[in-house]
PDB file of C-alpha atoms in Angstrom:
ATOM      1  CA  UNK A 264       0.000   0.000   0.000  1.00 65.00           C
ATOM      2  CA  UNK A 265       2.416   2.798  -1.071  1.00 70.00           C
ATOM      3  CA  UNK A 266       1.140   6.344   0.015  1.00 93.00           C
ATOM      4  CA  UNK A 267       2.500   8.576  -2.329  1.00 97.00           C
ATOM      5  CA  UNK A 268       3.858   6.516  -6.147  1.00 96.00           C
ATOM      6  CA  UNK A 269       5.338   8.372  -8.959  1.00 97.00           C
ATOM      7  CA  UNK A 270       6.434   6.921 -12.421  1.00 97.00           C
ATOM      8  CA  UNK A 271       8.324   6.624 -14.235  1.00 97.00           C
ATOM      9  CA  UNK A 272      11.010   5.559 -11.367  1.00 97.00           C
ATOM     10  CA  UNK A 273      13.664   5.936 -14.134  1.00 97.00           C
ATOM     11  CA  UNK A 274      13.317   8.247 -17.267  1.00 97.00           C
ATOM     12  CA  UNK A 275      16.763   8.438 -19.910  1.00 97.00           C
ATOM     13  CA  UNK A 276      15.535  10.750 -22.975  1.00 97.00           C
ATOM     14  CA  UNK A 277      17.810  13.207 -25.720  1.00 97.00           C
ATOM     15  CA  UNK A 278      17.583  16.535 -25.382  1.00 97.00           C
ATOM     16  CA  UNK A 279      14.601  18.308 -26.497  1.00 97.00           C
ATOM     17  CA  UNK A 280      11.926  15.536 -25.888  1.00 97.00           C
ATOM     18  CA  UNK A 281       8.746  15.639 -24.000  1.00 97.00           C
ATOM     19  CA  UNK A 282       7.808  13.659 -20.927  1.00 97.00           C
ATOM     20  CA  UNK A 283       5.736  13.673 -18.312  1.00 98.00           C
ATOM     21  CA  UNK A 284       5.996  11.924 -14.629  1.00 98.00           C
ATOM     22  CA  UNK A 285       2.601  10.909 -12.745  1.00 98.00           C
ATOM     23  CA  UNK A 286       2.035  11.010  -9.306  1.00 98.00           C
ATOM     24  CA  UNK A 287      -0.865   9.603  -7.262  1.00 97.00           C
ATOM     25  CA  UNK A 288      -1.399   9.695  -2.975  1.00 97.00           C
ATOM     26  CA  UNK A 289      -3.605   7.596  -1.192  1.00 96.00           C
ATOM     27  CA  UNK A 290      -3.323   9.531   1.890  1.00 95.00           C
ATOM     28  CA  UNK A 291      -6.330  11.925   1.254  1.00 94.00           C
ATOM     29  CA  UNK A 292      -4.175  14.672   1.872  1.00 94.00           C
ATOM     30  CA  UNK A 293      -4.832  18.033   0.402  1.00 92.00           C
ATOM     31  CA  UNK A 294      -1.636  19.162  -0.756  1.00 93.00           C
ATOM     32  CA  UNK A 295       0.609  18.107  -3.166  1.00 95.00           C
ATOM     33  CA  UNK A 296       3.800  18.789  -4.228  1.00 95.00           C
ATOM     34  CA  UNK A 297       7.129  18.711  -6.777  1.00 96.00           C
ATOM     35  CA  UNK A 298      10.704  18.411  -5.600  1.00 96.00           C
ATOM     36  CA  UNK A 299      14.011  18.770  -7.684  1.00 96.00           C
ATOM     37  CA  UNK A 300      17.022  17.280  -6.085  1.00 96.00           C
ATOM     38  CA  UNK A 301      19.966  18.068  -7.902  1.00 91.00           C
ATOM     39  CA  UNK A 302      23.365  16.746  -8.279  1.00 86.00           C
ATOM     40  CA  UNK A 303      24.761  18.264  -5.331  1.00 83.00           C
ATOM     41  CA  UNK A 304      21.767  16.300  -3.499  1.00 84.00           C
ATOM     42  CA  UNK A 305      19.998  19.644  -2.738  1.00 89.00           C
ATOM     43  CA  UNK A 306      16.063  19.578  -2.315  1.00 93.00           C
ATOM     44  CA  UNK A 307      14.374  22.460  -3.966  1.00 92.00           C
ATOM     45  CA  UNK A 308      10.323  22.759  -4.137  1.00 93.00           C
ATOM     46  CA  UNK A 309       9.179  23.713  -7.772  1.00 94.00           C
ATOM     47  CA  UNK A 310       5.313  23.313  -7.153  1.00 93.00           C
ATOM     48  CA  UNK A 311       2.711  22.966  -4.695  1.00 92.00           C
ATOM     49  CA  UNK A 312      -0.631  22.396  -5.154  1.00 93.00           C
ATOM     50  CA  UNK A 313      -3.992  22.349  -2.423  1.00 90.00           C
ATOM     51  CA  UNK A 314      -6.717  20.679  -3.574  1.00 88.00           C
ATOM     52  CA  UNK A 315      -6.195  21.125  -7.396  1.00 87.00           C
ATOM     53  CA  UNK A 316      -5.047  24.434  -7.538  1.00 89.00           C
ATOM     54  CA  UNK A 317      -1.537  26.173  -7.500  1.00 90.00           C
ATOM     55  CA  UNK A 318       0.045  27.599  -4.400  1.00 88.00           C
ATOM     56  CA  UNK A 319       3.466  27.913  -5.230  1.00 85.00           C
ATOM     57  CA  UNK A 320       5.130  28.305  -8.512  1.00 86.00           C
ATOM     58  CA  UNK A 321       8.796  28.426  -7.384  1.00 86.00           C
ATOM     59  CA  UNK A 322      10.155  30.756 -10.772  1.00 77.00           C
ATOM     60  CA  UNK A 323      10.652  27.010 -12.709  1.00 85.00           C
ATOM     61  CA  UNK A 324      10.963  27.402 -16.116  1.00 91.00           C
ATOM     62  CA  UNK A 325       7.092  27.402 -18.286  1.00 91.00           C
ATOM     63  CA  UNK A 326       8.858  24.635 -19.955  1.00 96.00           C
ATOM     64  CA  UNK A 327       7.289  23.160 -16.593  1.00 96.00           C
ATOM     65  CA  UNK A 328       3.555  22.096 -16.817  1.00 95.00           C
ATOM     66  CA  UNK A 329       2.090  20.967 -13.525  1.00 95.00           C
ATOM     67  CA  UNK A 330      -1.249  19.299 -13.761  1.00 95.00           C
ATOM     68  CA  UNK A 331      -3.584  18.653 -10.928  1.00 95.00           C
ATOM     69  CA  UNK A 332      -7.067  16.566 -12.041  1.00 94.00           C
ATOM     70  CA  UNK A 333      -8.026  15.726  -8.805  1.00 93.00           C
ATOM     71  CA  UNK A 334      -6.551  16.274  -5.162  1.00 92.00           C
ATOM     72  CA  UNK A 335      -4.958  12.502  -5.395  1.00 96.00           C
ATOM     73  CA  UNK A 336      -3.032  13.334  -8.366  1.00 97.00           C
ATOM     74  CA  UNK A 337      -0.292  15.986  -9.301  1.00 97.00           C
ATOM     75  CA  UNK A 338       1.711  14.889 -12.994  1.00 97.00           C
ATOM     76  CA  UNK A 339       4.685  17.313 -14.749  1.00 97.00           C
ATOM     77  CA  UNK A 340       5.153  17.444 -17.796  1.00 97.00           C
ATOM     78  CA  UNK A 341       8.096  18.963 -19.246  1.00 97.00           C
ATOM     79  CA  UNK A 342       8.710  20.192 -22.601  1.00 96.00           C
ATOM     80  CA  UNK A 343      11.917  20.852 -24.520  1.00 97.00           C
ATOM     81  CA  UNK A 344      14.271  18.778 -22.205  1.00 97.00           C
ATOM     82  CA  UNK A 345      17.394  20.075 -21.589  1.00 97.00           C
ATOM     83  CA  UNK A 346      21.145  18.910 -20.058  1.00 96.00           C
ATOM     84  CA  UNK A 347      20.420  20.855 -16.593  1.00 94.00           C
ATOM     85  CA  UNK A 348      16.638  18.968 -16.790  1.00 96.00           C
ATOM     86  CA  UNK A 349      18.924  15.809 -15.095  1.00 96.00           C
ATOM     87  CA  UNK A 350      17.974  15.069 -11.575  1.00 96.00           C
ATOM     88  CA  UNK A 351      15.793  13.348  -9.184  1.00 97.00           C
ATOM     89  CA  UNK A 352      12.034  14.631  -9.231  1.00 98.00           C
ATOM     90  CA  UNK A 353      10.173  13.739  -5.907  1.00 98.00           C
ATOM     91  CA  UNK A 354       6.550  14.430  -5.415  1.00 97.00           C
ATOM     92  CA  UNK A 355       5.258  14.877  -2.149  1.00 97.00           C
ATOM     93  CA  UNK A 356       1.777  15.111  -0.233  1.00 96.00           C
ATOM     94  CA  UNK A 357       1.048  16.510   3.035  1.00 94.00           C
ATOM     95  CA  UNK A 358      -2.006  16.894   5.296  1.00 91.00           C
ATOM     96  CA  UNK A 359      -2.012  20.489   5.593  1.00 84.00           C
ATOM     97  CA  UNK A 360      -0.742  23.465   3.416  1.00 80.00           C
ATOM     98  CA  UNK A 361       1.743  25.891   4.446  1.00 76.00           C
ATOM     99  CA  UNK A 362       4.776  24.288   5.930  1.00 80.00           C
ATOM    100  CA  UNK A 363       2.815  23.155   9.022  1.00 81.00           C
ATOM    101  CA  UNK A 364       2.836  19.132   8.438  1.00 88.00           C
ATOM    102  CA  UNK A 365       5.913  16.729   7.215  1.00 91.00           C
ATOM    103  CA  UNK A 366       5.848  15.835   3.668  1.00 94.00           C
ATOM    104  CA  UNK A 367       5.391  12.358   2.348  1.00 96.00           C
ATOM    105  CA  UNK A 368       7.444  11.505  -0.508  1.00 97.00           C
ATOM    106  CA  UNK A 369       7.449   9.330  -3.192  1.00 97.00           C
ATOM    107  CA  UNK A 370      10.296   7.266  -4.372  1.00 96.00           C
ATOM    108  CA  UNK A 371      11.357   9.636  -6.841  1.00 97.00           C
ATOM    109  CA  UNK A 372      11.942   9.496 -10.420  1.00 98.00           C
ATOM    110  CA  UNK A 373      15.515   9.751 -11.734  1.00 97.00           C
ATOM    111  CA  UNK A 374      15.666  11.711 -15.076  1.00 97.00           C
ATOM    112  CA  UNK A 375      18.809  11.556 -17.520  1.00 97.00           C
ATOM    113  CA  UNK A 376      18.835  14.105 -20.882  1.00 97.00           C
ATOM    114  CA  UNK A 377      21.656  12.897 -23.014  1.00 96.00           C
TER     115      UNK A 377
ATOM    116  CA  UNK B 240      22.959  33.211   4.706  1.00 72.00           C
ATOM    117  CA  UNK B 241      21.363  30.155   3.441  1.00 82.00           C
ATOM    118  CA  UNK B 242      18.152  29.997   5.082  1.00 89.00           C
ATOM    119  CA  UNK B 243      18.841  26.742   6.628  1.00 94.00           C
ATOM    120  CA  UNK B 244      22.207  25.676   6.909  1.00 94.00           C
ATOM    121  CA  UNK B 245      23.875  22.363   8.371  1.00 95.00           C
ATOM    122  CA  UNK B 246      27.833  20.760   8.031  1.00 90.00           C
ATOM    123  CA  UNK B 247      27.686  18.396   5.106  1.00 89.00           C
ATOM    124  CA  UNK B 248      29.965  16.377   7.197  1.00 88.00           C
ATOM    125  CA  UNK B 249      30.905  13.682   6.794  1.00 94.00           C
ATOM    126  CA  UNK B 250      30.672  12.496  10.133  1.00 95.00           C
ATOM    127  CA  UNK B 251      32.438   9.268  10.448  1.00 97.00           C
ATOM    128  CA  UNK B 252      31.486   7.273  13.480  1.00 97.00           C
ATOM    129  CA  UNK B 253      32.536   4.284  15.342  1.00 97.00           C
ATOM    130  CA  UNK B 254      29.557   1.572  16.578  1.00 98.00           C
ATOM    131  CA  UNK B 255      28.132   2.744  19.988  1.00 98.00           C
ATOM    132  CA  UNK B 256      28.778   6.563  19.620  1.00 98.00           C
ATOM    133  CA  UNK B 257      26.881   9.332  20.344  1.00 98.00           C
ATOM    134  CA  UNK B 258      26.905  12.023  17.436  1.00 97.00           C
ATOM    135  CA  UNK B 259      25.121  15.384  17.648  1.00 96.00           C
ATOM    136  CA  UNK B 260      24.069  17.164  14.439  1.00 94.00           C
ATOM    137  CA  UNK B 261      23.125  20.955  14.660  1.00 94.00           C
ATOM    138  CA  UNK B 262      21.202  23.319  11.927  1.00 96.00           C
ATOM    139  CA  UNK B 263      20.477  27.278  11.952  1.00 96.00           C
ATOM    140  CA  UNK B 264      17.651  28.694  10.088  1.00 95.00           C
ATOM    141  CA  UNK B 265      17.692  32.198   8.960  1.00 93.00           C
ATOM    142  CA  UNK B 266      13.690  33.035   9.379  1.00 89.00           C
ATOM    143  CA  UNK B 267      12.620  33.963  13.157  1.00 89.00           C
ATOM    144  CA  UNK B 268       9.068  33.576  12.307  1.00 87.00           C
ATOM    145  CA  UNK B 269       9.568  29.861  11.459  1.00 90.00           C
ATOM    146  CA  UNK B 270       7.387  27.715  12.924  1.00 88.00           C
ATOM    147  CA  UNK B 271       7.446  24.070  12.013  1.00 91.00           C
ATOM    148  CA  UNK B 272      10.604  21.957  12.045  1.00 95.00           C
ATOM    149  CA  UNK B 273      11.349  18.149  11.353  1.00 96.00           C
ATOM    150  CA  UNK B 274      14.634  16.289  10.749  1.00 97.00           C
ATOM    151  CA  UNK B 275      14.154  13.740   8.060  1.00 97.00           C
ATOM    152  CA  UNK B 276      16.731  10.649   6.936  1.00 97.00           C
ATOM    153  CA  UNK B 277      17.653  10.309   2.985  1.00 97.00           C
ATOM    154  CA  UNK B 278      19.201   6.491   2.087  1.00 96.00           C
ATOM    155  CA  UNK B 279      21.298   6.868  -0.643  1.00 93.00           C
ATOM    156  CA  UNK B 280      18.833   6.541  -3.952  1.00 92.00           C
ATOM    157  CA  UNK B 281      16.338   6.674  -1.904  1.00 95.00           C
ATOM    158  CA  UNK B 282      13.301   9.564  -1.216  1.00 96.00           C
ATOM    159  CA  UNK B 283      13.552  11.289   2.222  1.00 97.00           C
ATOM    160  CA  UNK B 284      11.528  10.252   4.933  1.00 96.00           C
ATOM    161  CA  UNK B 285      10.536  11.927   7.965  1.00 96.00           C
ATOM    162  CA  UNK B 286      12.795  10.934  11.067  1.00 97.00           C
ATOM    163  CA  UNK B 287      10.630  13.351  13.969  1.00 96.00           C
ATOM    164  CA  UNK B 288       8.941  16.111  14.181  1.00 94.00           C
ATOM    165  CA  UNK B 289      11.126  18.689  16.600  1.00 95.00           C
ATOM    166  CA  UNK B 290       9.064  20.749  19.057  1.00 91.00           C
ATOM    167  CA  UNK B 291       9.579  23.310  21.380  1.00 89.00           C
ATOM    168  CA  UNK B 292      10.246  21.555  24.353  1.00 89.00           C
ATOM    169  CA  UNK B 293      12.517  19.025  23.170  1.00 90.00           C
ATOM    170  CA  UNK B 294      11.293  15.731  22.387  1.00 94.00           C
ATOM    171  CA  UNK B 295      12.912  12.546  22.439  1.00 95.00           C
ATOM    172  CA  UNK B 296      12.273   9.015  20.300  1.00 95.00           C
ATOM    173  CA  UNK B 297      14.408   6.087  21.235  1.00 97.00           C
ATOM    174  CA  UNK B 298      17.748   6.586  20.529  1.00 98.00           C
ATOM    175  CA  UNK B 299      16.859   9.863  18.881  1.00 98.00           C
ATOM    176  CA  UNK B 300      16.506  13.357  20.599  1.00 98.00           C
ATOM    177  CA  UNK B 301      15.698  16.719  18.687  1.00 97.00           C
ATOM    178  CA  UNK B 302      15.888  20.225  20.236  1.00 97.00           C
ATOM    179  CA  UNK B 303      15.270  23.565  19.039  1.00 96.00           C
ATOM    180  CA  UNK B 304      16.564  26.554  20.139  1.00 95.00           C
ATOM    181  CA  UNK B 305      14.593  30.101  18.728  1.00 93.00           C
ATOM    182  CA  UNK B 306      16.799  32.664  20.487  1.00 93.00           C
ATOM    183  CA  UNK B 307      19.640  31.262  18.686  1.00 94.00           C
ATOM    184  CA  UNK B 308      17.630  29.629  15.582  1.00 95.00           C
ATOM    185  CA  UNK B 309      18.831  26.399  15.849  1.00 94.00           C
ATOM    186  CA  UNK B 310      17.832  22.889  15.842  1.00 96.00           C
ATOM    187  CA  UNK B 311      19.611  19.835  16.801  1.00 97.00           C
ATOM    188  CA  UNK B 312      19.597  15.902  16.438  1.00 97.00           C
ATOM    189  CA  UNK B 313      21.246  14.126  18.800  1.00 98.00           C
ATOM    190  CA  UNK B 314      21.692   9.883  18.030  1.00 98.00           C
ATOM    191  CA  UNK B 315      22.834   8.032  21.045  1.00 98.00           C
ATOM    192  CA  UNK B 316      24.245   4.465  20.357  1.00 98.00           C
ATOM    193  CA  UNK B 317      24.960   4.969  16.761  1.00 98.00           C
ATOM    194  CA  UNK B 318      24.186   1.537  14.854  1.00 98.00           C
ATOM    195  CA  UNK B 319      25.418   0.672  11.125  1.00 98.00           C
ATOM    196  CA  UNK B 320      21.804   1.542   9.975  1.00 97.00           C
ATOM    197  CA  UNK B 321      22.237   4.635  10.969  1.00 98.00           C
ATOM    198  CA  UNK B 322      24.290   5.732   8.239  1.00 98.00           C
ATOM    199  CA  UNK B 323      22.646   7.870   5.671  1.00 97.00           C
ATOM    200  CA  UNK B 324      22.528  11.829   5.152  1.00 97.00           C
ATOM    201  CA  UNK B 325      20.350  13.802   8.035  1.00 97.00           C
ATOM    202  CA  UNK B 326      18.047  16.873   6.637  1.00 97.00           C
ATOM    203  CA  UNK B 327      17.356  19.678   8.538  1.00 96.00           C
ATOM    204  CA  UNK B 328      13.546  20.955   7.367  1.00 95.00           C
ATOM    205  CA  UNK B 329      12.074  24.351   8.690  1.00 94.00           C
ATOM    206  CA  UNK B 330       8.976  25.965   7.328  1.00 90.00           C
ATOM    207  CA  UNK B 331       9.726  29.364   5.948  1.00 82.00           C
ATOM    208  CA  UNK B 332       7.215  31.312   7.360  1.00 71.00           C
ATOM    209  CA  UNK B 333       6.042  34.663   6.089  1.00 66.00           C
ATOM    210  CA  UNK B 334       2.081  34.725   6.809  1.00 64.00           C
ATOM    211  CA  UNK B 335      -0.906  32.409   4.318  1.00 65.00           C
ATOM    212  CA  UNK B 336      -0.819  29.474   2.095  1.00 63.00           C
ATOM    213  CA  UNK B 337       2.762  30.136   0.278  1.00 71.00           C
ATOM    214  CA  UNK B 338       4.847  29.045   3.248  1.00 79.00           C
ATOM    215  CA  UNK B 339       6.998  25.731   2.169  1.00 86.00           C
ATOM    216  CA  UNK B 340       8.892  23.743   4.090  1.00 91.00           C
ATOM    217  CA  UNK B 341      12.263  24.507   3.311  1.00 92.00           C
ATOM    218  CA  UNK B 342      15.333  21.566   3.453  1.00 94.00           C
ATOM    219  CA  UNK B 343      18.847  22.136   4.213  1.00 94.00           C
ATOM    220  CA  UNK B 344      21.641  20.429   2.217  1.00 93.00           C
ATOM    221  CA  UNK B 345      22.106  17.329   4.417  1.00 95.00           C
ATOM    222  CA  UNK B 346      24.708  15.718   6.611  1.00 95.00           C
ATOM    223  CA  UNK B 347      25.886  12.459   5.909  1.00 96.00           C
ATOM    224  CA  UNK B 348      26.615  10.262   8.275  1.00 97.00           C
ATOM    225  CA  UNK B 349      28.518   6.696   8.117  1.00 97.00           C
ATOM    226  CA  UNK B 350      28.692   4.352  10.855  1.00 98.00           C
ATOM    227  CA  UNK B 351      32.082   2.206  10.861  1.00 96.00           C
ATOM    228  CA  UNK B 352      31.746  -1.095  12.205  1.00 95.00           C
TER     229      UNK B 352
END
């Protein structure tokens, strides 16, 4: 019974492709989130979400499309994939918005743009 | 400064020790902090909450200190599972529904046998 699942868990693609990641929670929480970890193994927030509709929009690129259908799910897509795309892209749900409640993360999905 | 900051370490251990980790977090208004645990390839997960008083779980103890705007981890007994890279999380508060939860860079930690 995994709470929060992304895939792909691994995603190699050229430069300039599209590809989306899905995530899903089964923890009824409201809030949902991306996370870019980068080389250097820092954890950055790129989007939240409450219920379906955008919180935070951390200055990422508009190559970045965030799509919410439902408060369960939270998929990016990105568009025109480039070197600096490559890192690990955790989604994340939490009970409450604003910083007040731990995140739950998912197992993250590795990207590679050759 | 970094708004939360922690030595990358790496602290390297023997079996049985007691290591003490320590953060500082720029943001006086912050509210909400939690240590969390990141295997290597693996997603973080939350270790403990840390709250005002101090709180303790196990071998694990977390303190936080406002004045100076810092929190700690302390792990008594260190065991070879313990090894892995720490994150300091506060919540950068500024008032409403854009405060995030904001995660320092990690120390790792490796537990010789």
């Amino acid at each position: 019974d995994t709470a929060v699942s992304q895939t792909p868990k691994y995603l190699v693609t050229q430069m300039g492709n599209d590809k989306s990641i899905k995530c899903e929670q089964n923890l009824g929480h409201d809030t949902m989130y991306w996370y870019k970890q980068d080389s250097k193994k820092f954890l950055k927030i790129m989007f939240s979400y409450n219920n379906k509709e955008l919180i935070i929009n951390e200055t990422v690129p508009n190559r970045f499309s965030p799509k919410s259908p439902d408060k369960a799910h939270l998929n990016l897509h990105i568009n025109s994939l480039e070197l600096g795309d490559s890192a690990v892209y955790f989604c994340a749900s939490s009970q409450e918005q604003g910083g007040s409640s731990p995140l739950h993360f998912g197992n993250g999905t590795r990207l590679t743009v050759t | 400064r970094k708004e939360v900051e922690q030595d990358p370490g790496p602290f390297n251990v023997p079996e049985g020790a007691t290591v003490a980790f320590n953060c500082t977090y720029s943001n006086s208004a912050s509210q909400s902090f939690f240590w969390y645990r990141q295997d290597c390839r693996k997603e973080p997960k939350l270790l403990m909450s840390v709250y005002s008083s101090g709180n303790e779980d196990g071998r694990f103890t977390a303190q936080l200190n406002r004045a100076s705007q810092y929190i700690s981890l302390l792990i008594r007994d260190s065991k070879l599972s313990d090894s892995a890279t720490y994150l300091c999380v506060v919540n950068q508060n500024y008032g409403g529904a854009t405060n995030k939860l904001i995660f320092g860079t990690g120390t790792l930690l490796a537990v010789q046998p």
